[in-house]
Amino acid sequence: MQPHAGHRAVADDRSSHLAEDAYGRCLIPFDRREGLSLAQAAKIAGKSVDTVRLWCLNHELGRRVGGGSWVVSRVALAMFLDDDRHALEAYLAGGRTHAAVAPYFNRLGLDGLLRDWARSS
C-alpha cells in the first residue's frame, strides 16, 4: 500500500510515533490565537472546506487538536498561500523565531505569541 503523499512517516513497518512527528509540529505549542476553523481558513483562501482539509493533510497546515475538530494555523496557511516553502518548512520544523517565520507572526498580528513563548522558555 502506498502512503498518501502528505503522510511522510506513515507507512508499512515504520513506528507510529514517526507518524505523529510528521504532524506534531503544526500548532505546537498550541495557542488558540494562531488557529482558524476550516471554514475561516476556506474563506481566507477562497476555497472549499474540503480543499482546506486536504491541504491540512497534504501540507500540514493544521491538525486535529485534542482529537477534536480541525484547527488551521493562520501562519502556515499564509506561508502556503504565499508559496513560501522555505518559511513553511522552518515553521513545521518548530522554528517559530526563525528569520523566515517570525515575520509571518508579525504580519498576522501574532507577535505577542512569540513574546509569550520567549518568556516561558
Coordinates of N, CA and C in Angstrom, one line a residue:
M1 N 0.8 -1.2 0.0 CA 0.0 0.0 0.0 C 0.9 1.2 0.0
Q2 N 0.6 2.2 -0.9 CA 1.4 3.4 -1.0 C 0.8 4.4 0.1
P3 N 1.7 5.0 0.8 CA 1.3 6.1 1.8 C 0.8 7.3 1.0
H4 N -0.1 8.0 1.6 CA -0.6 9.3 1.0 C 0.6 10.2 0.9
A5 N 0.7 11.1 -0.1 CA 1.8 12.0 -0.3 C 2.1 12.8 0.9
G6 N 1.0 13.3 1.6 CA 1.2 14.1 2.7 C 1.6 13.4 4.0
H7 N 1.6 12.1 4.0 CA 1.9 11.3 5.2 C 3.3 10.8 5.1
R8 N 4.2 11.7 5.3 CA 5.6 11.3 5.2 C 6.1 10.1 6.0
A9 N 5.6 10.0 7.2 CA 6.1 9.0 8.0 C 5.1 7.8 8.2
V10 N 4.0 7.8 7.5 CA 3.0 6.8 7.7 C 3.3 5.7 6.6
A11 N 3.7 4.6 7.0 CA 3.9 3.5 6.1 C 4.0 2.2 6.8
D12 N 4.1 1.2 6.0 CA 4.1 -0.2 6.4 C 4.7 -0.5 7.8
D13 N 6.1 -0.5 7.9 CA 6.7 -1.0 9.1 C 7.3 0.1 9.9
R14 N 7.0 1.3 9.7 CA 7.5 2.4 10.5 C 6.7 2.5 11.7
S15 N 7.3 3.0 12.8 CA 6.5 3.1 14.1 C 5.6 4.2 14.1
S16 N 4.5 4.1 14.9 CA 3.5 5.2 14.9 C 4.0 6.5 15.4
H17 N 5.0 6.5 16.3 CA 5.5 7.8 16.8 C 6.1 8.7 15.6
L18 N 6.6 8.0 14.6 CA 7.1 8.8 13.4 C 5.9 9.5 12.7
A19 N 4.8 8.8 12.6 CA 3.6 9.4 12.0 C 3.2 10.6 12.8
E20 N 3.2 10.5 14.1 CA 2.8 11.7 14.9 C 3.8 12.8 14.7
D21 N 5.1 12.5 14.6 CA 6.1 13.6 14.4 C 5.8 14.3 13.1
A22 N 5.3 13.6 12.1 CA 5.1 14.3 10.8 C 4.0 15.4 10.9
Y23 N 3.1 15.2 11.8 CA 2.0 16.2 12.0 C 2.2 17.0 13.3
G24 N 3.1 16.6 14.2 CA 3.2 17.2 15.5 C 3.8 18.6 15.6
R25 N 4.3 19.1 14.5 CA 4.9 20.4 14.5 C 4.0 21.6 14.3
C26 N 2.9 21.3 13.7 CA 1.9 22.4 13.4 C 1.1 22.7 14.6
L27 N 1.0 24.0 14.9 CA 0.3 24.4 16.1 C 0.8 23.9 17.4
I28 N 2.1 23.7 17.5 CA 2.8 23.3 18.7 C 3.9 24.3 19.0
P29 N 3.9 25.0 20.1 CA 2.9 24.9 21.1 C 1.5 25.4 20.6
F30 N 0.4 24.9 21.2 CA -0.9 25.3 20.7 C -1.3 26.6 21.5
D31 N -1.8 27.5 20.7 CA -2.4 28.7 21.3 C -3.6 29.1 20.3
R32 N -4.8 29.1 20.9 CA -5.9 29.3 20.0 C -5.9 30.6 19.2
R33 N -5.1 31.6 19.6 CA -5.0 32.8 18.8 C -4.4 32.5 17.4
E34 N -3.6 31.5 17.3 CA -3.0 31.1 16.0 C -3.9 30.4 15.1
G35 N -5.0 29.8 15.7 CA -5.8 28.9 14.9 C -7.0 29.5 14.2
L36 N -7.4 28.8 13.2 CA -8.6 29.1 12.4 C -9.4 27.8 12.3
S37 N -10.7 28.0 12.1 CA -11.6 26.8 11.8 C -11.3 26.5 10.3
L38 N -11.7 25.4 9.9 CA -11.7 25.0 8.4 C -12.5 26.1 7.6
A39 N -13.6 26.4 8.1 CA -14.5 27.4 7.4 C -13.8 28.8 7.3
Q40 N -13.2 29.2 8.4 CA -12.5 30.5 8.3 C -11.3 30.5 7.4
A41 N -10.6 29.4 7.4 CA -9.4 29.3 6.5 C -9.9 29.2 5.0
A42 N -11.0 28.5 4.8 CA -11.5 28.4 3.4 C -11.9 29.7 2.9
K43 N -12.5 30.5 3.8 CA -12.9 31.9 3.3 C -11.7 32.7 3.0
I44 N -10.7 32.7 3.8 CA -9.5 33.4 3.5 C -8.8 33.0 2.2
A45 N -8.8 31.7 2.0 CA -8.2 31.2 0.8 C -9.1 31.2 -0.4
G46 N -10.3 31.4 -0.3 CA -11.3 31.4 -1.4 C -11.5 30.0 -1.9
K47 N -11.4 29.0 -1.1 CA -11.5 27.6 -1.4 C -12.6 27.0 -0.6
S48 N -12.9 25.7 -0.9 CA -13.9 25.0 -0.1 C -13.3 24.4 1.2
V49 N -14.1 24.1 2.1 CA -13.7 23.5 3.4 C -13.0 22.2 3.0
D50 N -13.5 21.4 2.1 CA -12.9 20.1 1.7 C -11.4 20.3 1.2
T51 N -11.3 21.4 0.4 CA -9.9 21.7 -0.1 C -9.0 22.0 1.0
V52 N -9.4 22.8 1.9 CA -8.5 23.2 3.0 C -8.2 22.0 3.9
R53 N -9.2 21.1 4.1 CA -8.9 19.9 4.9 C -7.8 19.1 4.2
L54 N -7.9 19.0 2.9 CA -6.9 18.2 2.1 C -5.5 18.9 2.2
W55 N -5.5 20.2 2.2 CA -4.3 21.0 2.4 C -3.7 20.6 3.7
C56 N -4.5 20.6 4.7 CA -4.0 20.2 6.1 C -3.4 18.8 6.1
L57 N -4.0 17.9 5.4 CA -3.5 16.5 5.4 C -2.2 16.5 4.5
N58 N -2.2 17.1 3.4 CA -1.1 17.0 2.4 C 0.1 18.0 2.8
H59 N -0.2 19.1 3.4 CA 0.9 20.1 3.6 C 1.0 20.5 5.0
E60 N 0.3 19.8 5.9 CA 0.5 20.0 7.4 C 0.2 21.5 7.8
L61 N -0.9 22.0 7.3 CA -1.3 23.4 7.6 C -2.1 23.5 8.9
G62 N -2.5 22.3 9.4 CA -3.4 22.3 10.5 C -3.4 20.9 11.1
R63 N -4.2 20.7 12.1 CA -4.3 19.4 12.7 C -5.5 19.3 13.6
R64 N -5.9 18.1 14.0 CA -7.0 17.9 14.9 C -6.4 18.2 16.3
V65 N -6.9 19.1 17.0 CA -6.4 19.4 18.3 C -7.2 18.6 19.4
G66 N -6.4 17.9 20.1 CA -7.0 17.0 21.2 C -7.9 16.0 20.6
G67 N -7.7 15.6 19.4 CA -8.6 14.6 18.8 C -9.9 15.1 18.3
G68 N -10.1 16.4 18.4 CA -11.4 17.0 18.1 C -11.4 17.6 16.7
S69 N -11.9 18.8 16.6 CA -12.1 19.4 15.3 C -10.7 19.9 14.7
W70 N -10.7 20.1 13.4 CA -9.5 20.6 12.8 C -9.3 22.1 13.1
V71 N -8.1 22.4 13.3 CA -7.6 23.8 13.5 C -6.5 24.1 12.5
V72 N -6.6 25.1 11.8 CA -5.7 25.5 10.8 C -4.8 26.6 11.3
S73 N -3.5 26.5 11.1 CA -2.6 27.6 11.6 C -2.7 28.8 10.6
R74 N -3.0 29.9 11.2 CA -3.0 31.2 10.4 C -1.7 31.4 9.7
V75 N -0.6 31.1 10.4 CA 0.7 31.3 10.0 C 1.1 30.3 8.8
A76 N 0.8 29.0 9.0 CA 1.1 28.0 8.0 C 0.3 28.3 6.7
L77 N -1.0 28.7 6.9 CA -1.8 29.0 5.8 C -1.3 30.2 5.0
A78 N -0.9 31.2 5.6 CA -0.3 32.4 4.9 C 0.9 32.0 4.2
M79 N 1.8 31.2 4.8 CA 3.0 30.7 4.1 C 2.7 29.9 2.8
F80 N 1.7 29.0 3.0 CA 1.2 28.2 1.9 C 0.7 29.0 0.7
L81 N -0.2 30.0 1.1 CA -0.8 30.8 0.1 C 0.2 31.8 -0.6
D82 N 1.3 32.1 0.1 CA 2.4 32.9 -0.4 C 3.4 32.1 -1.2
D83 N 3.2 30.7 -1.2 CA 4.1 29.8 -1.8 C 5.5 29.9 -1.2
D84 N 5.6 30.2 0.1 CA 6.8 30.4 0.8 C 7.2 29.0 1.4
R85 N 7.7 28.1 0.6 CA 8.1 26.8 1.1 C 9.2 26.8 2.1
H86 N 10.1 27.7 2.0 CA 11.2 27.8 2.9 C 10.7 28.1 4.3
A87 N 9.8 29.1 4.4 CA 9.3 29.5 5.7 C 8.4 28.4 6.3
L88 N 7.6 27.8 5.4 CA 6.7 26.7 5.9 C 7.5 25.5 6.4
E89 N 8.6 25.2 5.8 CA 9.5 24.1 6.3 C 10.1 24.5 7.6
A90 N 10.5 25.7 7.8 CA 11.1 26.2 9.0 C 10.0 26.2 10.1
Y91 N 8.8 26.6 9.8 CA 7.7 26.6 10.8 C 7.4 25.1 11.2
L92 N 7.3 24.2 10.3 CA 7.0 22.8 10.6 C 8.1 22.1 11.3
A93 N 9.3 22.7 11.2 CA 10.4 22.1 12.0 C 10.5 22.7 13.4
G94 N 9.5 23.6 13.7 CA 9.5 24.2 15.0 C 10.1 25.5 15.2
G95 N 10.6 26.1 14.1 CA 11.4 27.3 14.2 C 10.5 28.6 14.2
R96 N 9.8 28.8 15.3 CA 8.9 29.9 15.4 C 9.6 31.2 15.4
T97 N 10.9 31.3 15.8 CA 11.6 32.6 15.8 C 12.6 32.6 14.6
H98 N 12.5 31.6 13.7 CA 13.4 31.6 12.5 C 13.2 32.9 11.7
A99 N 14.2 33.4 11.1 CA 14.1 34.6 10.3 C 13.1 34.6 9.2
A100 N 12.7 33.4 8.7 CA 11.7 33.4 7.6 C 10.3 33.2 8.2
V101 N 10.2 32.8 9.5 CA 8.9 32.5 10.1 C 8.4 33.7 10.9
A102 N 9.2 34.3 11.8 CA 8.8 35.4 12.6 C 8.0 36.5 11.9
P103 N 8.4 36.9 10.7 CA 7.7 38.0 10.0 C 6.2 37.6 9.7
Y104 N 5.9 36.3 9.6 CA 4.5 35.9 9.4 C 3.7 36.2 10.7
F105 N 4.3 35.8 11.8 CA 3.6 36.1 13.1 C 3.4 37.6 13.2
N106 N 4.4 38.4 12.9 CA 4.2 39.8 13.0 C 3.2 40.3 12.0
R107 N 3.2 39.9 10.8 CA 2.3 40.3 9.8 C 0.8 40.0 10.1
L108 N 0.6 38.9 10.8 CA -0.7 38.5 11.2 C -1.2 39.0 12.6
G109 N -0.3 39.8 13.1 CA -0.7 40.4 14.4 C -0.5 39.4 15.6
L110 N 0.3 38.4 15.4 CA 0.5 37.3 16.4 C 1.9 37.4 17.0
D111 N 2.5 38.6 16.9 CA 3.8 38.8 17.5 C 3.8 38.6 19.1
G112 N 2.7 38.8 19.7 CA 2.5 38.5 21.1 C 2.8 37.1 21.4
L113 N 2.4 36.2 20.5 CA 2.7 34.7 20.8 C 4.2 34.5 20.9
L114 N 4.9 35.1 20.0 CA 6.4 34.9 20.0 C 7.0 35.5 21.4
R115 N 6.5 36.6 21.8 CA 6.9 37.1 23.1 C 6.5 36.2 24.3
D116 N 5.3 35.7 24.2 CA 4.8 34.8 25.3 C 5.7 33.6 25.4
W117 N 6.0 33.0 24.2 CA 6.8 31.8 24.1 C 8.2 32.0 24.6
A118 N 8.8 33.2 24.2 CA 10.1 33.5 24.6 C 10.2 33.7 26.2
R119 N 9.2 34.2 26.8 CA 9.2 34.4 28.2 C 9.0 33.1 28.9
S120 N 8.3 32.1 28.3 CA 8.1 30.8 29.0 C 9.2 29.8 28.8
S121 N 10.1 30.1 27.9 CA 11.2 29.2 27.7 C 12.5 29.5 28.4

